[in-house]
């Protein structure tokens, strides 16, 4: 597409000297086959956004009973497709098999050691029915919560769909989270059953998951049964009566489990995400609206041609991206996918590219932090493989810098693939801001425009509309996949999202609007860090640090990092006379939260910079961490603290 992108500056309104001003219209070749190549969906939604979503719900989803009201909106609570009944697992499985597509591959699963499994829609349906009956045999019923703590194995999708089939809500916890994190999430959800594995493969080794699960449930009174998937082959302790092997349960189960219709607003899942205080929030998603939005966005953002595409999303099922764009969206659309268990550099740095070549992947969805890592490893890695099957690339999780966007397009996309930079959140359920690849002219680094049916505006501190320049991203109208609340904490739901700007959902992200109305996401404006596309709250890492017996006080900030977006930097004061090694503290945080929350650097300091009222001055700590000149420090209680910190920041070695 090099002949088509505009770097020449012949646009009157564009300053061609700025990289971000390069524009990439969809190629004629892409448009010819695209599901949407004009603005008709935007026009339709602009006339009547609820009617637009109702049409999508009717077209993309099978309903047992029709709804009587499209949307009930009483800020901050919405209900969608009220009165309608449907089953999510029926929509993801049965209807494809009934339509004669049972032999279509649902998952090409690739294990990290190189083993693989091919799972058709018919096989997936059979397995989900067996496991749904197995869950029933353990006493799981409609309305219960089931926790899932698994590696990237097909059983993760099976477990989620089996819950959906019988109306139990799942709460998936990322396999990289610690036992303590799992305990907190199980207890908050009051889950009855935990589904885990003996272990999974990561970087050529088996990481023991069951051991962590055992440690976790020692503090979980509500757990009655534990189901263990055999994957790692490592030795585990099975508690008689409580613990069951997945394969034993499935072998004994009845093969038929009819999909029971659920109310459109039945709780489908909880997914915990970080907020500005230490306690993670159980984000609630329900059935009909969520499925409609993930099916719609997956189909149109990825321009899905289900009978020919091979789609690969590299996220873990433990995050919202895995829920919406590995399990529910793609399966609802009858897509064929690749699912990969391990890391991108095992056995070598070209593992992803060898997988794309092996399966002929056409649509590829990954995160900027991964792209920047691939850039570091060098263009010779993708060049070893034939990536010509690729037709479209996606990005999610954090702002993608124009340089990474350009590298992605050139070295992975062969210069011809459109890139969809998709902005959304755990809370939004599905993609909100993104190009439609057959009709949107993209700019490297911009997520472009709200999708049809989505209302987004940038406002300033006083909630005044920003028409050009920087401000806060807000959402102006309800959308079908929106969170329905925070589990057990309605007040926090209102305060976190709906109190900052009246009548608007506040996403917590800064955003710039350019003169052509393109949205440029600028990252979090609250105390939530974005590390490798994952949200981690400063408060959570601080409380993990302070829970170490040697630590008196801790302040954590996110500093810009070339690879991970932000890196966690911690400033720690120790209790009188005590000492602790940096590595021990990092290990302690990993034990409390998980390896993703390990600070990159820890600085010990006799004092933290505080205002006279005792508030830690984070802005200042960020400036120190990023090596900036410090502005006004006159509000500090003790200015010498900062000089000392700066001296230490220069001296201290950075940890990997
Ligand atoms: O700051 C935004 C960033 O990720 C946050 C949401 O994180 P999480 O709930 O973990 O979901 C991640 C996957 C959807 C947002 O508030 N973010 C996500 N996508 C983008 C992004 N920032 C800029 N551009 C994006 N495309």
XYZ file of C-alpha atoms and ligand atoms in Angstrom:
682
model
C 0.000 0.000 0.000
C 3.029 2.285 -0.095
C 1.667 4.033 -3.174
C -1.470 4.913 -1.271
C -0.370 6.390 1.997
C 0.024 10.030 2.113
C 3.362 11.208 3.388
C 3.801 13.889 0.774
C 2.064 16.713 2.567
C -0.354 17.435 -0.240
C -3.209 17.635 2.224
C -3.811 21.308 2.891
C -4.705 20.810 6.505
C -1.912 18.409 7.373
C 1.563 19.282 8.414
C 3.544 16.546 6.719
C 6.562 17.164 8.916
C 4.839 15.514 11.848
C 4.974 11.722 11.699
C 1.527 11.319 13.252
C 0.002 13.107 10.299
C 0.641 10.281 7.876
C -2.661 8.896 6.714
C -3.550 5.424 5.466
C -6.811 5.105 3.579
C -8.057 1.553 3.061
C -6.703 0.077 -0.161
C -9.061 -0.583 -3.055
C -8.196 -4.272 -2.799
C -9.216 -4.399 0.861
C -12.372 -2.395 0.255
C -13.535 -4.752 -2.488
C -13.921 -7.635 -0.014
C -14.729 -5.603 3.076
C -17.998 -6.073 4.964
C -18.243 -2.304 5.339
C -16.672 0.041 2.814
C -18.798 3.132 3.363
C -20.298 5.148 6.214
C -23.754 3.560 6.157
C -23.438 1.954 9.620
C -22.361 5.271 11.147
C -25.256 7.057 9.464
C -27.768 4.483 10.630
C -26.498 4.588 14.230
C -26.420 8.390 14.265
C -30.119 8.457 13.430
C -31.114 6.022 16.208
C -28.383 4.315 18.198
C -30.746 2.040 20.103
C -32.491 0.954 16.925
C -29.072 0.285 15.424
C -28.083 -1.990 18.314
C -31.451 -3.745 18.153
C -30.828 -4.556 14.501
C -27.401 -5.980 15.383
C -28.889 -8.030 18.237
C -31.502 -9.500 15.904
C -29.021 -10.198 13.118
C -26.017 -11.531 15.016
C -27.611 -13.332 17.954
C -30.252 -16.085 18.192
C -32.955 -15.380 20.777
C -35.281 -17.884 22.379
C -37.720 -15.104 23.294
C -37.792 -11.599 21.868
C -37.153 -8.551 24.027
C -39.883 -5.994 24.646
C -37.640 -2.978 25.359
C -34.329 -2.277 23.638
C -32.759 -0.309 26.461
C -33.793 0.841 29.911
C -31.467 3.604 31.017
C -31.475 4.985 34.504
C -28.074 6.475 34.984
C -25.792 4.752 35.915
C -27.692 1.510 35.297
C -28.659 0.160 31.916
C -30.547 -2.948 30.847
C -30.483 -4.092 27.251
C -32.946 -6.189 25.284
C -35.194 -6.371 28.304
C -37.439 -9.411 28.457
C -35.379 -11.266 25.844
C -34.048 -14.757 26.565
C -31.077 -16.501 25.006
C -28.226 -18.830 25.815
C -24.685 -17.663 25.131
C -23.230 -21.150 24.701
C -26.032 -22.012 22.259
C -25.066 -18.935 20.261
C -21.378 -19.824 20.341
C -21.790 -23.539 19.573
C -25.117 -25.265 18.891
C -26.366 -22.926 16.203
C -23.173 -23.331 14.154
C -23.441 -27.106 14.362
C -27.159 -26.972 13.504
C -26.306 -24.817 10.481
C -24.047 -27.585 9.177
C -20.731 -26.112 10.306
C -19.904 -28.722 12.938
C -16.757 -29.728 11.062
C -15.406 -26.193 10.987
C -12.354 -25.750 13.212
C -13.074 -23.598 16.245
C -9.551 -23.775 17.674
C -6.183 -24.674 16.284
C -4.584 -24.977 19.688
C -0.810 -24.820 19.876
C 0.928 -25.899 23.078
C 4.177 -24.218 23.967
C 6.262 -27.420 23.706
C 4.979 -27.834 20.127
C 2.079 -30.239 20.678
C -1.204 -29.227 19.097
C -4.930 -30.010 19.052
C -7.574 -29.281 16.456
C -11.030 -28.744 17.895
C -14.083 -28.440 15.657
C -17.317 -26.732 16.626
C -18.987 -30.140 16.976
C -16.225 -31.378 19.276
C -16.324 -28.182 21.336
C -20.087 -28.476 21.738
C -19.769 -32.096 22.876
C -17.068 -31.215 25.412
C -18.988 -28.221 26.767
C -22.109 -30.349 27.304
C -20.089 -32.980 29.157
C -18.411 -30.441 31.371
C -21.637 -28.529 31.994
C -23.123 -31.776 33.316
C -19.974 -32.367 35.357
C -20.416 -28.945 36.976
C -24.031 -29.759 37.715
C -22.921 -33.008 39.348
C -20.762 -30.907 41.691
C -23.821 -28.934 42.708
C -23.280 -25.869 40.515
C -26.602 -24.237 39.658
C -27.873 -21.149 37.908
C -26.766 -17.991 39.696
C -23.695 -19.587 41.355
C -20.171 -18.284 40.784
C -17.375 -20.508 39.510
C -13.728 -19.447 39.591
C -11.402 -20.378 36.752
C -7.614 -20.305 37.175
C -6.130 -22.005 34.141
C -3.303 -21.741 31.649
C -4.102 -21.077 27.970
C -5.614 -24.463 27.252
C -8.858 -25.205 25.382
C -10.427 -26.292 28.676
C -10.434 -22.618 29.692
C -12.917 -21.840 26.899
C -14.817 -25.072 27.640
C -15.152 -24.115 31.307
C -16.411 -20.613 30.503
C -18.946 -21.888 27.978
C -20.101 -24.665 30.324
C -20.831 -22.056 32.994
C -22.722 -19.942 30.458
C -24.688 -23.000 29.394
C -26.084 -23.587 32.874
C -26.327 -19.966 33.984
C -23.464 -19.937 36.470
C -21.298 -16.820 36.333
C -17.580 -17.387 35.876
C -14.814 -15.354 37.374
C -11.580 -16.040 35.530
C -8.349 -15.146 37.306
C -5.241 -14.812 35.131
C -2.918 -17.788 35.750
C -0.030 -15.400 36.444
C -1.745 -13.942 39.494
C -0.578 -15.073 42.917
C -2.380 -17.284 45.418
C -3.230 -14.206 47.486
C -4.859 -12.488 44.500
C -6.854 -15.628 43.805
C -8.012 -15.836 47.437
C -9.243 -12.242 47.374
C -11.146 -12.723 44.131
C -12.719 -16.046 45.146
C -13.849 -14.608 48.462
C -15.276 -11.463 46.920
C -17.266 -13.541 44.417
C -18.110 -16.247 46.982
C -17.378 -18.903 44.401
C -18.423 -22.492 45.001
C -16.101 -24.286 42.617
C -12.575 -23.601 41.393
C -11.367 -24.940 38.046
C -7.594 -25.097 37.741
C -4.816 -27.250 36.266
C -1.871 -29.179 37.608
C 0.378 -26.760 35.724
C 0.980 -25.115 32.380
C 3.953 -24.462 30.140
C 5.809 -21.189 30.201
C 9.256 -20.615 28.748
C 9.864 -24.324 28.428
C 9.005 -25.148 32.013
C 5.909 -26.245 33.848
C 4.614 -23.672 36.295
C 2.687 -25.337 39.111
C -0.794 -23.881 39.246
C -2.431 -26.368 41.591
C 0.056 -25.548 44.358
C -0.929 -21.878 44.152
C -4.601 -22.860 44.012
C -4.204 -25.002 47.145
C -2.519 -22.131 48.967
C -5.329 -19.815 47.849
C -8.295 -21.952 48.838
C -6.905 -22.565 52.290
C -8.411 -19.119 52.884
C -11.631 -19.596 50.897
C -14.505 -21.014 52.951
C -17.010 -20.982 50.066
C -15.096 -23.401 47.792
C -16.690 -26.846 47.882
C -14.979 -28.512 44.936
C -11.840 -28.137 42.854
C -11.595 -29.413 39.287
C -8.074 -30.074 38.011
C -7.180 -30.200 34.318
C -4.152 -32.370 33.560
C -1.734 -30.334 31.497
C 1.697 -29.988 33.091
C 1.942 -33.631 34.193
C 3.554 -32.351 37.397
C 2.789 -33.976 40.686
C -0.095 -32.517 42.660
C -1.878 -33.181 45.929
C -5.519 -34.165 45.441
C -7.768 -33.768 48.469
C -10.283 -36.654 48.465
C -13.891 -35.513 48.161
C -12.886 -31.942 47.294
C -10.553 -32.321 44.308
C -11.509 -34.032 41.048
C -9.624 -34.633 37.811
C -11.339 -32.918 34.899
C -10.960 -35.986 32.684
C -12.567 -38.273 35.277
C -15.579 -35.978 35.640
C -16.044 -35.632 31.890
C -15.708 -39.357 31.340
C -18.516 -40.019 33.797
C -20.798 -37.211 32.603
C -23.975 -37.397 30.544
C -23.265 -36.184 26.981
C -26.460 -34.166 26.614
C -26.945 -30.873 28.407
C -29.579 -28.694 26.765
C -28.790 -24.977 26.640
C -31.218 -23.343 29.003
C -32.479 -19.912 27.896
C -31.298 -17.129 30.191
C -32.691 -13.701 30.811
C -30.888 -11.074 28.740
C -29.693 -9.449 31.972
C -28.524 -12.701 33.636
C -24.980 -12.264 35.034
C -22.584 -13.881 32.535
C -19.317 -13.203 34.322
C -17.316 -11.202 36.808
C -13.853 -10.052 35.894
C -11.680 -8.303 38.441
C -9.736 -5.233 37.448
C -7.564 -2.724 39.261
C -8.870 0.584 40.467
C -7.283 3.488 42.239
C -7.667 1.896 45.657
C -6.079 -1.388 46.643
C -9.146 -3.602 46.309
C -9.806 -4.987 42.810
C -13.272 -4.377 41.390
C -15.490 -7.255 40.266
C -16.756 -5.890 36.965
C -20.184 -7.341 36.126
C -21.170 -8.289 32.580
C -24.508 -9.715 31.561
C -25.794 -11.793 28.689
C -27.700 -10.299 25.738
C -26.144 -6.853 25.408
C -22.617 -8.115 25.978
C -22.937 -10.859 23.375
C -24.406 -8.420 20.865
C -21.567 -5.960 21.250
C -18.725 -8.477 21.152
C -20.250 -10.248 18.136
C -20.771 -6.955 16.295
C -17.334 -5.531 17.042
C -15.525 -8.769 16.333
C -17.260 -9.120 12.996
C -16.876 -5.566 11.721
C -13.629 -4.371 13.326
C -11.807 -7.491 12.156
C -13.811 -7.655 8.935
C -14.495 -11.294 9.677
C -15.185 -13.745 6.874
C -15.894 -16.742 9.082
C -15.596 -19.369 6.366
C -12.112 -18.339 5.217
C -10.421 -16.378 8.006
C -7.976 -17.770 10.527
C -8.031 -15.322 13.402
C -5.506 -15.126 16.226
C -5.751 -13.003 19.348
C -2.641 -13.388 21.502
C -4.250 -12.304 24.783
C -4.688 -14.623 27.737
C -8.240 -15.724 28.559
C -7.660 -14.311 32.025
C -8.067 -10.759 30.688
C -11.099 -9.103 29.130
C -9.512 -9.321 25.679
C -9.494 -13.098 26.012
C -13.115 -13.141 27.179
C -14.453 -10.929 24.404
C -12.114 -11.656 21.502
C -11.078 -15.280 22.012
C -14.157 -16.805 23.586
C -17.414 -14.920 23.125
C -17.070 -12.669 20.051
C -15.233 -15.054 17.712
C -17.209 -18.148 18.739
C -20.527 -16.314 18.411
C -19.429 -15.468 14.867
C -18.345 -19.040 14.073
C -14.731 -18.024 13.545
C -11.731 -20.325 13.205
C -9.007 -19.333 15.630
C -5.508 -20.044 16.775
C -5.014 -20.337 20.526
C -1.441 -20.442 21.798
C -0.353 -21.552 25.247
C 3.031 -19.979 25.755
C 5.440 -17.073 25.394
C 6.527 -15.447 22.112
C 10.182 -16.365 22.559
C 10.063 -20.094 23.115
C 11.916 -21.905 21.708
C 13.099 -18.815 19.792
C 12.156 -15.212 19.080
C 10.214 -16.118 15.942
C 7.610 -18.373 17.575
C 4.641 -16.104 16.742
C 5.692 -15.782 13.110
C 6.132 -19.517 12.770
C 2.595 -19.988 14.153
C 1.175 -17.475 11.660
C 2.890 -19.316 8.831
C 1.865 -22.762 10.110
C -1.851 -21.972 10.348
C -2.127 -19.328 7.628
C -3.378 -16.684 10.069
C -5.284 -13.903 8.281
C -6.261 -11.601 11.175
C -3.845 -10.978 14.036
C -4.611 -9.086 17.270
C -1.898 -8.245 19.794
C -0.645 -5.527 22.172
C 1.754 -2.606 21.667
C 4.085 -3.895 24.366
C 4.508 -7.101 22.344
C 5.092 -5.119 19.153
C 7.800 -3.038 20.822
C 9.431 -6.237 22.064
C 9.378 -7.653 18.521
C 11.004 -4.433 17.305
C 13.785 -5.000 19.820
C 14.278 -8.564 18.629
C 14.607 -7.276 15.072
C 12.889 -7.439 11.696
C 14.959 -10.486 10.715
C 12.694 -12.643 12.939
C 9.422 -12.118 11.043
C 11.436 -12.079 7.806
C 12.261 -15.773 8.365
C 8.615 -16.649 7.727
C 5.985 -16.323 5.045
C 3.446 -13.952 6.580
C 1.630 -13.271 3.325
C -1.602 -14.833 4.660
C -2.096 -11.788 6.925
C -4.795 -9.351 5.845
C -5.413 -7.236 8.945
C -3.614 -6.390 12.178
C -5.082 -5.240 15.477
C -3.695 -3.528 18.559
C -5.114 -3.235 22.078
C -4.249 -2.448 25.671
C -2.413 0.857 25.596
C -1.584 3.683 23.236
C 0.461 2.445 20.305
C 3.238 4.860 19.446
C 3.455 5.817 15.754
C 6.883 4.219 15.419
C 5.565 0.841 16.623
C 2.490 1.219 14.398
C 4.696 1.795 11.348
C 6.968 -1.136 12.202
C 3.944 -3.399 12.711
C 2.519 -2.368 9.374
C 5.776 -2.768 7.457
C 7.384 -5.832 9.015
C 4.346 -7.883 10.029
C 1.689 -6.539 7.689
C 3.926 -6.501 4.612
C 2.986 -2.855 4.027
C -0.532 -3.808 2.947
C -2.534 -4.751 6.055
C -4.815 -2.184 7.627
C -4.247 -1.728 11.354
C -7.138 -1.446 13.773
C -6.060 0.274 16.994
C -8.890 -0.624 19.334
C -9.599 1.339 22.508
C -11.775 -0.208 25.164
C -11.709 -1.450 28.763
C -12.710 -4.338 31.000
C -15.655 -2.140 31.910
C -16.816 -1.476 28.358
C -16.965 -5.208 27.554
C -16.179 -4.667 23.894
C -14.337 -2.360 21.513
C -15.557 1.264 21.609
C -13.141 3.339 19.549
C -11.533 1.844 16.471
C -11.320 2.154 12.726
C -13.603 0.051 10.539
C -10.878 -1.251 8.253
C -12.754 -0.965 4.954
C -13.821 2.608 5.440
C -11.676 4.495 7.951
C -8.520 6.313 6.914
C -6.115 5.572 9.743
C -3.340 7.632 11.297
C -0.508 5.816 13.104
C -1.133 6.154 16.839
C -4.775 7.184 16.706
C -7.664 4.852 17.542
C -9.614 7.163 15.161
C -13.374 7.393 15.895
C -16.092 5.890 18.105
C -17.691 2.856 16.458
C -21.265 3.121 15.189
C -23.652 3.115 18.164
C -21.025 4.485 20.566
C -20.975 8.033 21.921
C -17.597 9.436 23.014
C -16.554 13.001 23.745
C -13.520 14.756 25.159
C -14.156 17.231 27.980
C -12.001 19.547 30.102
C -11.750 19.833 33.895
C -15.034 21.738 33.989
C -16.868 19.169 31.876
C -16.889 21.555 28.914
C -16.671 19.963 25.514
C -13.193 20.006 23.965
C -13.422 20.376 20.215
C -9.706 20.453 19.570
C -6.831 19.520 21.898
C -6.423 17.521 25.093
C -8.890 16.527 27.804
C -10.625 13.551 29.352
C -12.334 10.789 27.431
C -15.982 10.342 28.378
C -18.778 8.155 27.032
C -22.064 9.912 26.482
C -24.705 7.213 26.117
C -25.226 3.626 27.292
C -23.881 0.791 25.146
C -24.973 -2.856 25.164
C -21.741 -4.366 26.541
C -21.292 -1.837 29.334
C -20.592 -3.058 32.836
C -23.702 -3.434 34.938
C -21.912 -2.515 38.138
C -19.203 -3.558 40.572
C -19.982 -6.802 42.357
C -21.217 -6.029 45.860
C -20.337 -2.332 45.690
C -22.892 -0.114 43.913
C -21.559 3.023 45.562
C -18.079 2.459 44.236
C -19.577 1.903 40.776
C -21.241 5.291 40.850
C -18.263 7.095 42.377
C -15.637 5.608 40.083
C -17.287 6.100 36.719
C -20.241 8.440 36.997
C -19.425 11.139 39.534
C -16.567 13.072 37.912
C -18.626 14.489 35.012
C -22.387 14.681 35.362
C -24.271 12.403 32.991
C -21.076 10.970 31.520
C -19.073 7.795 32.009
C -15.490 8.764 32.840
C -13.038 6.230 31.442
C -9.995 7.467 33.382
C -8.051 8.138 30.187
C -6.653 11.339 28.787
C -7.418 11.966 25.142
C -6.580 14.472 22.437
C -8.885 15.436 19.613
C -7.199 16.637 16.436
C -8.556 19.069 13.899
C -10.150 16.269 11.899
C -11.893 14.748 14.888
C -9.483 11.822 15.348
C -9.099 10.599 18.919
C -5.590 10.087 20.296
C -5.614 8.191 23.587
C -3.027 9.524 26.025
C -3.050 6.921 28.826
C -4.441 6.904 32.352
C -4.925 10.088 34.292
C -5.553 8.395 37.645
C -3.330 6.291 39.881
C -3.623 3.258 37.696
C -0.521 2.170 35.794
C -0.604 0.455 32.442
C 2.188 -2.109 32.375
C 2.402 -4.198 29.216
C -1.248 -3.442 28.545
C -2.367 -4.527 32.002
C -3.886 -2.253 34.565
C -2.233 -2.301 37.945
C -3.062 0.168 40.675
C -0.310 2.000 42.516
C -2.243 1.440 45.749
C -2.254 -2.322 45.298
C 1.513 -2.512 44.827
C 2.005 -0.142 47.755
C -0.044 -2.317 50.078
C 1.855 -5.397 48.915
C 5.142 -3.641 49.733
C 3.933 -2.431 53.104
C 2.805 -5.953 54.003
C 6.510 -6.915 54.114
C 7.661 -6.817 57.757
C 10.659 -4.596 56.991
C 8.747 -1.900 55.112
C 7.349 1.161 56.842
C 6.005 3.129 53.917
C 5.924 2.852 50.154
C 5.009 5.037 47.202
C 4.624 3.593 43.736
C 4.493 5.401 40.416
C 4.357 4.388 36.771
C 7.263 5.789 34.755
C 7.410 5.797 30.959
C 9.112 2.717 29.618
C 10.125 2.058 26.034
C 8.936 -1.556 26.014
C 6.231 -2.016 28.616
C 4.548 1.390 28.213
C 4.864 2.122 31.888
C 7.198 0.531 34.410
C 6.518 0.206 38.125
C 8.908 2.263 40.232
C 8.727 1.992 44.004
C 10.081 4.249 46.731
C 10.326 2.515 50.050
C 11.184 3.554 53.579
C 12.190 0.808 55.972
C 11.241 0.275 59.588
C 13.890 1.493 61.981
C 17.011 -0.636 61.932
C 15.680 -3.186 59.441
C 17.117 -4.065 56.055
C 15.854 -6.044 53.108
C 17.296 -6.864 49.672
C 15.630 -5.364 46.589
C 15.168 -8.844 45.132
C 13.409 -10.074 48.215
C 10.970 -7.176 48.063
C 10.297 -7.718 44.373
C 9.707 -11.394 45.113
C 7.366 -10.411 47.919
C 5.232 -8.312 45.537
C 5.172 -11.198 43.054
C 3.990 -13.476 45.824
C 1.295 -11.058 46.946
C -0.047 -10.005 43.534
C 1.758 -11.821 40.737
C 4.930 -11.425 38.678
C 3.348 -8.718 36.480
C 3.265 -6.358 39.457
C 6.975 -6.679 40.374
C 8.526 -3.206 40.501
C 11.182 -2.659 37.873
C 13.176 -0.575 40.334
C 12.971 -0.044 44.075
C 14.637 2.906 45.725
C 15.154 2.974 49.461
C 14.813 6.381 50.986
C 14.796 7.644 54.558
C 11.678 9.696 53.736
C 9.025 10.174 51.065
C 8.303 13.611 49.651
C 5.068 14.842 51.199
C 2.995 17.950 51.179
C 2.602 19.765 54.468
C -0.741 18.023 54.872
C 1.037 14.679 54.602
C 0.034 13.625 51.077
C 2.679 11.812 49.082
C 3.637 13.890 46.049
C 3.395 11.371 43.282
C 3.835 13.875 40.488
C 7.223 14.644 41.908
C 8.148 10.984 42.219
C 7.176 10.457 38.603
C 9.401 13.344 37.613
C 12.266 11.797 39.550
C 11.609 8.373 38.014
C 11.542 9.778 34.505
C 14.614 11.933 35.112
C 12.799 15.233 34.565
C 13.692 18.556 36.040
C 11.569 19.155 39.066
C 9.145 22.023 39.014
C 7.861 23.759 42.063
C 8.844 21.957 45.242
C 7.891 24.718 47.634
C 4.814 22.880 48.876
C 7.026 20.102 50.171
C 7.318 19.638 53.889
C 11.010 18.819 53.551
C 12.676 19.725 50.252
C 15.929 17.901 51.042
C 14.071 14.571 50.652
C 13.814 15.138 46.921
C 17.469 15.965 46.427
C 18.329 12.739 48.158
C 15.900 10.792 45.963
C 17.356 12.250 42.788
C 20.844 11.288 43.910
C 19.679 7.713 44.571
C 17.788 7.491 41.276
C 21.024 8.173 39.438
C 22.997 5.694 41.491
C 20.603 2.779 41.782
C 20.878 -0.007 39.251
C 17.683 -0.812 37.351
C 16.277 -4.281 37.783
C 15.066 -6.423 34.913
O -5.930 3.216 29.446
C -6.677 2.507 28.493
C -5.855 1.340 27.985
O -6.219 0.241 28.783
C -7.219 0.604 29.732
C -8.163 -0.540 29.919
O -7.471 -1.612 30.477
P -8.168 -3.027 30.661
O -9.461 -2.842 31.353
O -7.171 -3.907 31.306
O -8.474 -3.520 29.212
C -7.433 -3.699 28.322
C -7.967 -4.340 27.065
C -9.189 -3.729 26.526
C -7.867 1.829 29.122
O -8.510 2.610 30.102
N -6.142 1.028 26.575
C -6.768 -0.060 26.085
N -6.758 -0.048 24.742
C -6.127 1.088 24.359
C -5.746 1.775 25.525
N -5.107 2.962 25.470
C -4.854 3.475 24.255
N -5.175 2.871 23.099
C -5.800 1.680 23.097
N -6.098 1.086 21.941
